[in-house]
Amino acid sequence: LAEAKVLSDGVTSLIRGLITRNLKDETIRTRFAKSREIAVRRYIKSHLQNPLLQPEHICRDLGISRAVLYRMFEEDGGVVKAKQALRLDWAMDQLCMSQKLPGAVGDIAKNWTFQDPAHFSRLFRDRFGLRPTDVIASGIRSPDPSEDGVSNLLISDSLNPLRSLYSKITKT
C-alpha cells in the first residue's frame, strides 16, 4: 500500500512536470493564442448582424480580458474597425446579389447594423472605392459569401473597371 502511494505520487509529479513544462514552451503558447484568436473571430462573424455586439460582450461570452481582445485586433486597427470591415465585406456580397430596387442600399445597410444609409455609403466608398449603388448597377453577381471571404476577393477584382470609371467621374 505504501509503495502504491509512492508510485501514485511519482506519476502525479511526472505529469504535473510535463504539463508545466509544456505551458512554458513557446510553441504551445503560440498555438493556444492562435486557437483563441480563431475562436474570437468566428464568434464575431457569427454575431455580425447583432447591433449590440460590443467588445465587452465578446470578452464576457468568451472569457477573455479586454486587453487580450484589443491585442488580437491591433493589426486590424482595433476590434471596432475589424468588425466594421467584416460587415462592409458582407454588405458587398449582399449588394452584388441584389436587384436594382428602391431602398435596397438602405435595407442592406440596416441588415448589417448601419442605421444611417449615408454613413454606410461613405464607409463603403472608403473601403471599396465605389458607391453601393454602383455595385448594384454593375449587374455583377457574386457566389454565396464564403466563410473565409473568398467571394469578396473575386468580386473585388471584377469591380476594378468600375472603380477606375468612378475615380474618373469624381475627379471632374
GROMACS .gro file of C-alpha atoms in nm:
model
  172
    1LEU     CA    1   0.000   0.000   0.000
    2ALA     CA    2   0.282   0.240   0.085
    3GLU     CA    3   0.451   0.155  -0.245
    4ALA     CA    4   0.132   0.232  -0.436
    5LYS     CA    5   0.113   0.575  -0.271
    6VAL     CA    6   0.476   0.650  -0.360
    7LEU     CA    7   0.418   0.531  -0.717
    8SER     CA    8   0.099   0.739  -0.745
    9ASP     CA    9   0.277   1.050  -0.612
   10GLY     CA   10   0.562   0.993  -0.856
   11VAL     CA   11   0.332   0.960  -1.157
   12THR     CA   12   0.137   1.269  -1.048
   13SER     CA   13   0.457   1.470  -1.015
   14LEU     CA   14   0.579   1.349  -1.352
   15ILE     CA   15   0.252   1.451  -1.523
   16ARG     CA   16   0.247   1.787  -1.344
   17GLY     CA   17   0.605   1.850  -1.459
   18LEU     CA   18   0.522   1.766  -1.820
   19ILE     CA   19   0.217   1.991  -1.821
   20THR     CA   20   0.403   2.280  -1.658
   21ARG     CA   21   0.697   2.245  -1.895
   22ASN     CA   22   0.465   2.236  -2.197
   23LEU     CA   23   0.286   2.552  -2.089
   24LYS     CA   24   0.621   2.726  -2.075
   25ASP     CA   25   0.701   2.606  -2.426
   26GLU     CA   26   0.663   2.896  -2.671
   27THR     CA   27   0.510   2.672  -2.938
   28ILE     CA   28   0.229   2.561  -2.707
   29ARG     CA   29   0.155   2.920  -2.602
   30THR     CA   30   0.155   3.035  -2.963
   31ARG     CA   31  -0.084   2.757  -3.065
   32PHE     CA   32  -0.313   2.838  -2.775
   33ALA     CA   33  -0.315   3.210  -2.861
   34LYS     CA   34  -0.385   3.132  -3.228
   35SER     CA   35  -0.671   2.895  -3.149
   36ARG     CA   36  -0.819   3.151  -2.909
   37GLU     CA   37  -0.798   3.419  -3.180
   38ILE     CA   38  -0.971   3.190  -3.430
   39ALA     CA   39  -1.250   3.131  -3.178
   40VAL     CA   40  -1.290   3.505  -3.121
   41ARG     CA   41  -1.301   3.582  -3.492
   42ARG     CA   42  -1.558   3.306  -3.551
   43TYR     CA   43  -1.768   3.441  -3.266
   44ILE     CA   44  -1.760   3.791  -3.416
   45LYS     CA   45  -1.851   3.661  -3.764
   46SER     CA   46  -2.144   3.466  -3.626
   47HIS     CA   47  -2.276   3.774  -3.440
   48LEU     CA   48  -2.212   4.044  -3.703
   49GLN     CA   49  -2.579   4.121  -3.754
   50ASN     CA   50  -2.629   4.185  -3.384
   51PRO     CA   51  -2.621   4.564  -3.337
   52LEU     CA   52  -2.531   4.511  -2.969
   53LEU     CA   53  -2.207   4.325  -3.049
   54GLN     CA   54  -1.955   4.515  -2.838
   55PRO     CA   55  -1.607   4.432  -2.705
   56GLU     CA   56  -1.740   4.384  -2.351
   57HIS     CA   57  -1.990   4.122  -2.478
   58ILE     CA   58  -1.716   3.939  -2.667
   59CYS     CA   59  -1.495   3.936  -2.356
   60ARG     CA   60  -1.777   3.820  -2.130
   61ASP     CA   61  -1.904   3.548  -2.362
   62LEU     CA   62  -1.559   3.409  -2.444
   63GLY     CA   63  -1.396   3.460  -2.106
   64ILE     CA   64  -1.108   3.676  -2.222
   65SER     CA   65  -0.979   4.006  -2.095
   66ARG     CA   66  -1.029   4.334  -2.278
   67ALA     CA   67  -0.651   4.373  -2.313
   68VAL     CA   68  -0.620   4.032  -2.481
   69LEU     CA   69  -0.905   4.115  -2.718
   70TYR     CA   70  -0.755   4.451  -2.816
   71ARG     CA   71  -0.411   4.295  -2.871
   72MET     CA   72  -0.568   4.040  -3.107
   73PHE     CA   73  -0.702   4.317  -3.330
   74GLU     CA   74  -0.414   4.568  -3.318
   75GLU     CA   75  -0.310   4.488  -3.674
   76ASP     CA   76  -0.670   4.537  -3.793
   77GLY     CA   77  -0.694   4.885  -3.642
   78GLY     CA   78  -0.889   4.761  -3.341
   79VAL     CA   79  -1.192   4.547  -3.268
   80VAL     CA   80  -1.445   4.803  -3.386
   81LYS     CA   81  -1.263   4.862  -3.716
   82ALA     CA   82  -1.229   4.489  -3.780
   83LYS     CA   83  -1.598   4.435  -3.705
   84GLN     CA   84  -1.692   4.722  -3.936
   85ALA     CA   85  -1.470   4.587  -4.217
   86LEU     CA   86  -1.633   4.244  -4.191
   87ARG     CA   87  -1.979   4.398  -4.201
   88LEU     CA   88  -1.886   4.601  -4.509
   89ASP     CA   89  -1.744   4.289  -4.678
   90TRP     CA   90  -2.068   4.100  -4.620
   91ALA     CA   91  -2.267   4.401  -4.734
   92MET     CA   92  -2.061   4.400  -5.055
   93ASP     CA   93  -2.159   4.039  -5.116
   94GLN     CA   94  -2.523   4.117  -5.049
   95LEU     CA   95  -2.513   4.422  -5.279
   96CYS     CA   96  -2.366   4.207  -5.555
   97MET     CA   97  -2.660   3.970  -5.522
   98SER     CA   98  -2.919   4.250  -5.514
   99GLN     CA   99  -3.151   4.376  -5.778
  100LYS     CA  100  -3.198   4.746  -5.850
  101LEU     CA  101  -3.484   4.812  -5.611
  102PRO     CA  102  -3.576   5.134  -5.432
  103GLY     CA  103  -3.431   5.130  -5.083
  104ALA     CA  104  -3.203   4.830  -5.146
  105VAL     CA  105  -2.893   5.008  -5.016
  106GLY     CA  106  -3.073   5.125  -4.702
  107ASP     CA  107  -3.212   4.778  -4.637
  108ILE     CA  108  -2.871   4.618  -4.674
  109ALA     CA  109  -2.712   4.885  -4.455
  110LYS     CA  110  -2.966   4.813  -4.180
  111ASN     CA  111  -2.919   4.439  -4.224
  112TRP     CA  112  -2.552   4.488  -4.132
  113THR     CA  113  -2.634   4.725  -3.841
  114PHE     CA  114  -2.559   5.054  -4.016
  115GLN     CA  115  -2.853   5.272  -3.915
  116ASP     CA  116  -2.773   5.564  -4.146
  117PRO     CA  117  -2.756   5.473  -4.518
  118ALA     CA  118  -2.549   5.786  -4.596
  119HIS     CA  119  -2.291   5.695  -4.334
  120PHE     CA  120  -2.289   5.337  -4.465
  121SER     CA  121  -2.233   5.466  -4.820
  122ARG     CA  122  -1.936   5.680  -4.708
  123LEU     CA  123  -1.776   5.389  -4.522
  124PHE     CA  124  -1.842   5.159  -4.816
  125ARG     CA  125  -1.687   5.404  -5.063
  126ASP     CA  126  -1.384   5.447  -4.837
  127ARG     CA  127  -1.332   5.071  -4.819
  128PHE     CA  128  -1.403   4.969  -5.178
  129GLY     CA  129  -1.366   5.287  -5.384
  130LEU     CA  130  -1.724   5.252  -5.510
  131ARG     CA  131  -2.069   5.362  -5.408
  132PRO     CA  132  -2.308   5.083  -5.306
  133THR     CA  133  -2.543   5.189  -5.587
  134ASP     CA  134  -2.260   5.141  -5.839
  135VAL     CA  135  -2.220   4.781  -5.724
  136ILE     CA  136  -2.591   4.707  -5.765
  137ALA     CA  137  -2.598   4.883  -6.103
  138SER     CA  138  -2.296   4.686  -6.227
  139GLY     CA  139  -2.501   4.369  -6.251
  140ILE     CA  140  -2.210   4.167  -6.113
  141ARG     CA  141  -2.348   3.877  -5.916
  142SER     CA  142  -2.133   3.706  -5.657
  143PRO     CA  143  -2.144   3.347  -5.544
  144ASP     CA  144  -2.276   3.294  -5.194
  145PRO     CA  145  -2.044   3.461  -4.944
  146SER     CA  146  -1.791   3.215  -4.812
  147GLU     CA  147  -1.678   3.200  -4.451
  148ASP     CA  148  -1.324   3.293  -4.548
  149GLY     CA  149  -1.422   3.588  -4.767
  150VAL     CA  150  -1.303   3.433  -5.095
  151SER     CA  151  -1.602   3.569  -5.284
  152ASN     CA  152  -1.505   3.922  -5.176
  153LEU     CA  153  -1.164   3.873  -5.334
  154LEU     CA  154  -1.323   3.762  -5.662
  155ILE     CA  155  -1.572   4.047  -5.658
  156SER     CA  156  -1.306   4.298  -5.567
  157ASP     CA  157  -1.106   4.209  -5.879
  158SER     CA  158  -1.412   4.218  -6.105
  159LEU     CA  159  -1.503   4.566  -5.980
  160ASN     CA  160  -1.169   4.726  -6.074
  161PRO     CA  161  -1.308   4.867  -6.403
  162LEU     CA  162  -1.593   5.026  -6.208
  163ARG     CA  163  -1.351   5.176  -5.957
  164SER     CA  164  -1.148   5.325  -6.240
  165LEU     CA  165  -1.456   5.475  -6.401
  166TYR     CA  166  -1.582   5.607  -6.067
  167SER     CA  167  -1.248   5.777  -5.990
  168LYS     CA  168  -1.251   5.945  -6.334
  169ILE     CA  169  -1.606   6.069  -6.284
  170THR     CA  170  -1.543   6.206  -5.936
  171LYS     CA  171  -1.224   6.389  -6.039
  172THR     CA  172  -1.407   6.604  -6.294
   0.00000   0.00000   0.00000
